[in-house]
Each structure stands twice: as structure tokens, then as C-alpha cells.
Coordinates of C-alpha atoms in Angstrom, one line a residue:
X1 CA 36.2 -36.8 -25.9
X2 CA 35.2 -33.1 -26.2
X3 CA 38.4 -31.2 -27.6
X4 CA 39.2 -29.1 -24.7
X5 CA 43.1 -27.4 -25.7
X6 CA 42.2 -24.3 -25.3
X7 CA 41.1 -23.3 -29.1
X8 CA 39.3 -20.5 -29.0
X9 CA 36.1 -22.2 -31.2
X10 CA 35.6 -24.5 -28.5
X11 CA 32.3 -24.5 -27.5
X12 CA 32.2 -23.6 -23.8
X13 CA 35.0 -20.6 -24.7
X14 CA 32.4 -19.0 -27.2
X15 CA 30.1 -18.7 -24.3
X16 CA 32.7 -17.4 -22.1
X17 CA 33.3 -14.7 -24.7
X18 CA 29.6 -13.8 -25.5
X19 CA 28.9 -13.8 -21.6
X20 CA 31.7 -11.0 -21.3
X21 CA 30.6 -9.3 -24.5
X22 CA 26.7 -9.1 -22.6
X23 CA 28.2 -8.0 -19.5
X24 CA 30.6 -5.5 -21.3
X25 CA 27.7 -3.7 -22.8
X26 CA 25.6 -3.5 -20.0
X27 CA 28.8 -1.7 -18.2
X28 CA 29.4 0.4 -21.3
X29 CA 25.6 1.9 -21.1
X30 CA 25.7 2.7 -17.3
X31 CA 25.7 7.0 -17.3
X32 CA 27.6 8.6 -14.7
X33 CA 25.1 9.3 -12.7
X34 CA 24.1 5.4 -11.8
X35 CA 27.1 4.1 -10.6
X36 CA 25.4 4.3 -6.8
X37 CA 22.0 3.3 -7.8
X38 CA 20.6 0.5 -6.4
X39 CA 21.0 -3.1 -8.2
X40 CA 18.6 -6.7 -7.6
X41 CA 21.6 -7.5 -5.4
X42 CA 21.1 -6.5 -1.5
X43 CA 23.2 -4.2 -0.8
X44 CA 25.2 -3.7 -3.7
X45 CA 25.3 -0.5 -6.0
X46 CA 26.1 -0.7 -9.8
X47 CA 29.5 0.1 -8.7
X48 CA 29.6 -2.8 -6.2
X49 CA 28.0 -4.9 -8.9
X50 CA 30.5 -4.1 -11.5
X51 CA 33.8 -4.2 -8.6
X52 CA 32.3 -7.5 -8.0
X53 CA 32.4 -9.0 -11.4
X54 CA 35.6 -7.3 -12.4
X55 CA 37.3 -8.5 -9.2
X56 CA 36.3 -12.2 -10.5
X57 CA 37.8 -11.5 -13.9
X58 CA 40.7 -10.5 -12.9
X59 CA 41.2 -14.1 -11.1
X60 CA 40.9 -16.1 -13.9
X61 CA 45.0 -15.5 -14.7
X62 CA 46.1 -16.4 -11.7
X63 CA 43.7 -19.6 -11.2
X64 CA 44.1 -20.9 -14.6
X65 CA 47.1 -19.8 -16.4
X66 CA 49.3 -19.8 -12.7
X67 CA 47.7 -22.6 -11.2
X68 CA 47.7 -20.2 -7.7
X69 CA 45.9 -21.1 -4.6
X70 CA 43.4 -18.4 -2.8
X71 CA 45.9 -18.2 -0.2
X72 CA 48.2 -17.2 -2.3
X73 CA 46.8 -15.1 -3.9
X74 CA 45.4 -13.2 -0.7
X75 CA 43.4 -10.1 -0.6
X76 CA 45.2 -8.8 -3.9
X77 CA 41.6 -8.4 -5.7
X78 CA 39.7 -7.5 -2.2
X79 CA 38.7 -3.7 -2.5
X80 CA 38.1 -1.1 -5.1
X81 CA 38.8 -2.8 -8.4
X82 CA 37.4 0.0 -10.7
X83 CA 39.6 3.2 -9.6
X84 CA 38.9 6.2 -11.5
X85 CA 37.9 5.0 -14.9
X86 CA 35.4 2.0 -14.0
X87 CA 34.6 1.1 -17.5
X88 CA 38.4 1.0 -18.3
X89 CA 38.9 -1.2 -15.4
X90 CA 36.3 -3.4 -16.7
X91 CA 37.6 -4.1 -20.0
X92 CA 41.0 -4.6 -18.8
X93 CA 39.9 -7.3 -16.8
X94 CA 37.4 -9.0 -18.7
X95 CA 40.4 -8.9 -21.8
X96 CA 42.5 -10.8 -19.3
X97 CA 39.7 -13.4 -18.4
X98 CA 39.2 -14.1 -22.1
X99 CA 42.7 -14.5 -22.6
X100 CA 43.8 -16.5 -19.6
X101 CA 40.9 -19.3 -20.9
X102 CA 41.9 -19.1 -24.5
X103 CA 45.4 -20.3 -23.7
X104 CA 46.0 -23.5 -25.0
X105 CA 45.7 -26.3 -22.8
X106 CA 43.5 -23.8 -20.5
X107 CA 40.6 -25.8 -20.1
X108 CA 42.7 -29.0 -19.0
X109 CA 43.8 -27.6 -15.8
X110 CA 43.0 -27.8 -12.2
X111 CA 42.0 -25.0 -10.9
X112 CA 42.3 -24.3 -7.3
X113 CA 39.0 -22.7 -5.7
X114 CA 37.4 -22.0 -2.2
X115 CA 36.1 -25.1 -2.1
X116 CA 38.5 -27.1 -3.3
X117 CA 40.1 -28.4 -6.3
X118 CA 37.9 -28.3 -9.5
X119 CA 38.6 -28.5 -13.4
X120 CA 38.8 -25.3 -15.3
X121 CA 35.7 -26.9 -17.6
X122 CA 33.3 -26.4 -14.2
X123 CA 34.8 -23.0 -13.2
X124 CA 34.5 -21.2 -16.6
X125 CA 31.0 -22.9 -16.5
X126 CA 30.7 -20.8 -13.2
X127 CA 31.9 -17.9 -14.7
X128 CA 29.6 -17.5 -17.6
X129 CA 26.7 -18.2 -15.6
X130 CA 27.6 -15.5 -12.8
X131 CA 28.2 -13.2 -16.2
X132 CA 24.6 -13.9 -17.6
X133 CA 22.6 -13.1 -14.3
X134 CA 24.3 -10.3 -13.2
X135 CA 24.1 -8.9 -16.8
X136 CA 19.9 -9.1 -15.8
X137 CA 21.4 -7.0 -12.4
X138 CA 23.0 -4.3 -13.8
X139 CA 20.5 -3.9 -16.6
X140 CA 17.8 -4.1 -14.2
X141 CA 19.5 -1.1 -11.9
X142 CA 20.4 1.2 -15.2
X143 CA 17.3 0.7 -17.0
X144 CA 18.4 -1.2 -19.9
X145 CA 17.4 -4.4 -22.3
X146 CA 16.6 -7.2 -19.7
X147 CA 16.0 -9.8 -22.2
X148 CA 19.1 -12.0 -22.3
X149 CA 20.2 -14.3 -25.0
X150 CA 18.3 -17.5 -25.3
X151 CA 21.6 -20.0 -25.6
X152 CA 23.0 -18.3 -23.0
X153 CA 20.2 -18.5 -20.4
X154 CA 19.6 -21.9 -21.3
X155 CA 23.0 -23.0 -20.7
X156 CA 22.9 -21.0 -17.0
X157 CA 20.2 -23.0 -15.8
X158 CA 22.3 -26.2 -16.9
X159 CA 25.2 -24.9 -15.0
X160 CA 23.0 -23.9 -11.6
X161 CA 20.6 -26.2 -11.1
X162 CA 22.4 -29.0 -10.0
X163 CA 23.9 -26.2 -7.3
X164 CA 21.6 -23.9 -6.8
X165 CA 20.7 -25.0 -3.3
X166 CA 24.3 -24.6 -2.2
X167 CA 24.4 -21.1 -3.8
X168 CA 21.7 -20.2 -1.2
X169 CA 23.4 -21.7 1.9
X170 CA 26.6 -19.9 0.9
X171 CA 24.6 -16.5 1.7
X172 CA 26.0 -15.1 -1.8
X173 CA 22.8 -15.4 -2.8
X174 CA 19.1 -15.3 -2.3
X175 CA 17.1 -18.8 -1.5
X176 CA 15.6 -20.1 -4.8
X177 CA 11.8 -18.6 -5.4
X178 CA 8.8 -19.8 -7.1
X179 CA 8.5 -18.9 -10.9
X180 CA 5.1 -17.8 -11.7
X181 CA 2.7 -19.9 -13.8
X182 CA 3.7 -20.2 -17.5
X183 CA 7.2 -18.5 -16.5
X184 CA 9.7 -18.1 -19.8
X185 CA 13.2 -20.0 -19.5
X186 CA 15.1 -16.6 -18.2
X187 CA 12.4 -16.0 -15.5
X188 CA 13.0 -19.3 -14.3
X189 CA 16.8 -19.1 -14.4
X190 CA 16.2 -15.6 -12.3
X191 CA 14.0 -17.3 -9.7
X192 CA 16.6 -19.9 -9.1
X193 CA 19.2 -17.5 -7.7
X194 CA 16.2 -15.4 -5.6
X195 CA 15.6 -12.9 -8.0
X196 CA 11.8 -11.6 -8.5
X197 CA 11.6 -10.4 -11.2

């Protein structure tokens, strides 16, 4: 059985970390003058994009290392996230994500979603994946590097597929589209969740 206590060379926790690190860069790069542009996201800014994610972050310690409910958690991440200093706001949350998953033991839990009960293996799953695509948002919307790393895109289509159709019907995202012919690993992955890339 895979050694899941919590140790922070444990496979699925290095993604977790390199995930963030991606994300973190891309949020690092934005200028000050793109935080309203427009992202792959209907509807969403790179402000919205970034509130979104860092929102989710700052979950993971009260899911994981609290075992809390959604209802009992309420609206407490519902809003403006990023306050004055969004980059600031992003690191303190993505610190607390990393953290809450490296505790020992982490990984072992139950962790109590909108759907119901799941392990915290499947949710940090869920996590890096949401990290790795919307990395491909933001760098889309700020004019960055939209090449993402190979291990990591490989392991998000792993972690989707076998959901993707319920991803669409959630409205959260797009329906799946057609790759074109002879279509690289990421493009696929990107097509999955609706994006055209």
C-alpha cells in the first residue's frame, strides 16, 4: 500500500507543490494593468481567475487538517479573497494549502465536500488538476508561457477523464470539445474541460 502519512516526498504531495509553484508564477507575472483582462473562463477576469483559485486554497485547512463540513464553514471564503495586495493574498493561501496536505497523516483523511464524503488522496488530485488548467487560463489572459509541464498535464488528464462529463453538467465548466487531428497531450487535456485552444 502506497505510503500516504503525509511525508512531504510522497508522490501525489510533490505534484501538489509543483502545481502551486506553476500557478504562483503565472500570478507573480500578471502587471498591474491585467488584473481585469479577460481570461479562457466566461466571465471571469484575471482577478476573478486568481480570487477563484485562492478562495480554493484557502479551504484545504479547514477540509483537511479540521475535518469541517461546507456548512460549516459557510460563506467564510465567498467574496473578495485578494484585498489590496492580490499577489500577497495568493501566496498566503497557496502556503496554507501546501501546509495543511503536508501534515502528517493528511492524505488519510476524509474530507468532507459538496458532493459528499471523499478521501483527501481524490481531493488533492482535484486540486492539482484545477491548478494545472487554470495555470493555461491565466497565462493565456496575461500573455505568458502556455506550455505546461509534461508530468503534470499528463497526470490532469488521469485525474479528469474519468469525470470530465460531470464537470460539464456542473456548469463550472465548458462541455468537452474535439481535439484537433494529431493534437499534443496538453491540447487534449484543454479540450476536455471546453477550452479551444
Amino acid at each position: 500500500m502506497a505510503d500516504t502519512t503525509g511525508k512531504a516526498g510522497h508522490p501525489l504531495l510533490a505534484r501538489h507543490s509543483a502545481a502551486l509553484e506553476l500557478f504562483t508564477d503565472r500570478v507573480h507575472a500578471v502587471r498591474a494593468d491585467q488584473w481585469d483582462a479577460r481570461t479562457p473562463c466566461t466571465d471571469w477576469s484575471v482577478s476573478d481567475l486568481v480570487n477563484h483559485l485562492t478562495a480554493e486554497q484557502l479551504w484545504v485547512p479547514s477540509l483537511v487538517r479540521d475535518g469541517a463540513t461546507i456548512a460549516s464553514v459557510g460563506d467564510a471564503f465567498d467574496g473578495d479573497m485578494l484585498g489590496p495586495d492580490p499577489v500577497a493574498s495568493w501566496d498566503t493561501a497557496a502556503a496554507a494549502s501546501r501546509g495543511a496536505f503536508q501534515e502528517p497523516g493528511a492524505l488519510d483523511r476524509t474530507v468532507h465536500l459538496s458532493f459528499g464524503d471523499t478521501s483527501a488522496v481524490f481531493y488533492c488530485g482535484q486540486m492539482i488538476s484545477d491548478l494545472v488548467v487554470h495555470a493555461w487560463d491565466l497565462s493565456r489572459a496575461i500573455g505568458a508561457d502556455e506550455k505546461l509541464p509534461d508530468d503534470l498535464v499528463a497526470f490532469s488528464v488521469r485525474e479528469i477523464t474519468p469525470y470530465a462529463a460531470d464537470l460539464a453538467k456542473s456548469g463550472l465548466f465548458a462541455p468537452a470539445v474535439e481535439p484537433p487531428d494529431g493534437a499534443d497531450v496538453q491540447t487534449k487535456l484543454l479540450s476536455l474541460l471546453g477550452r479551444r485552444v
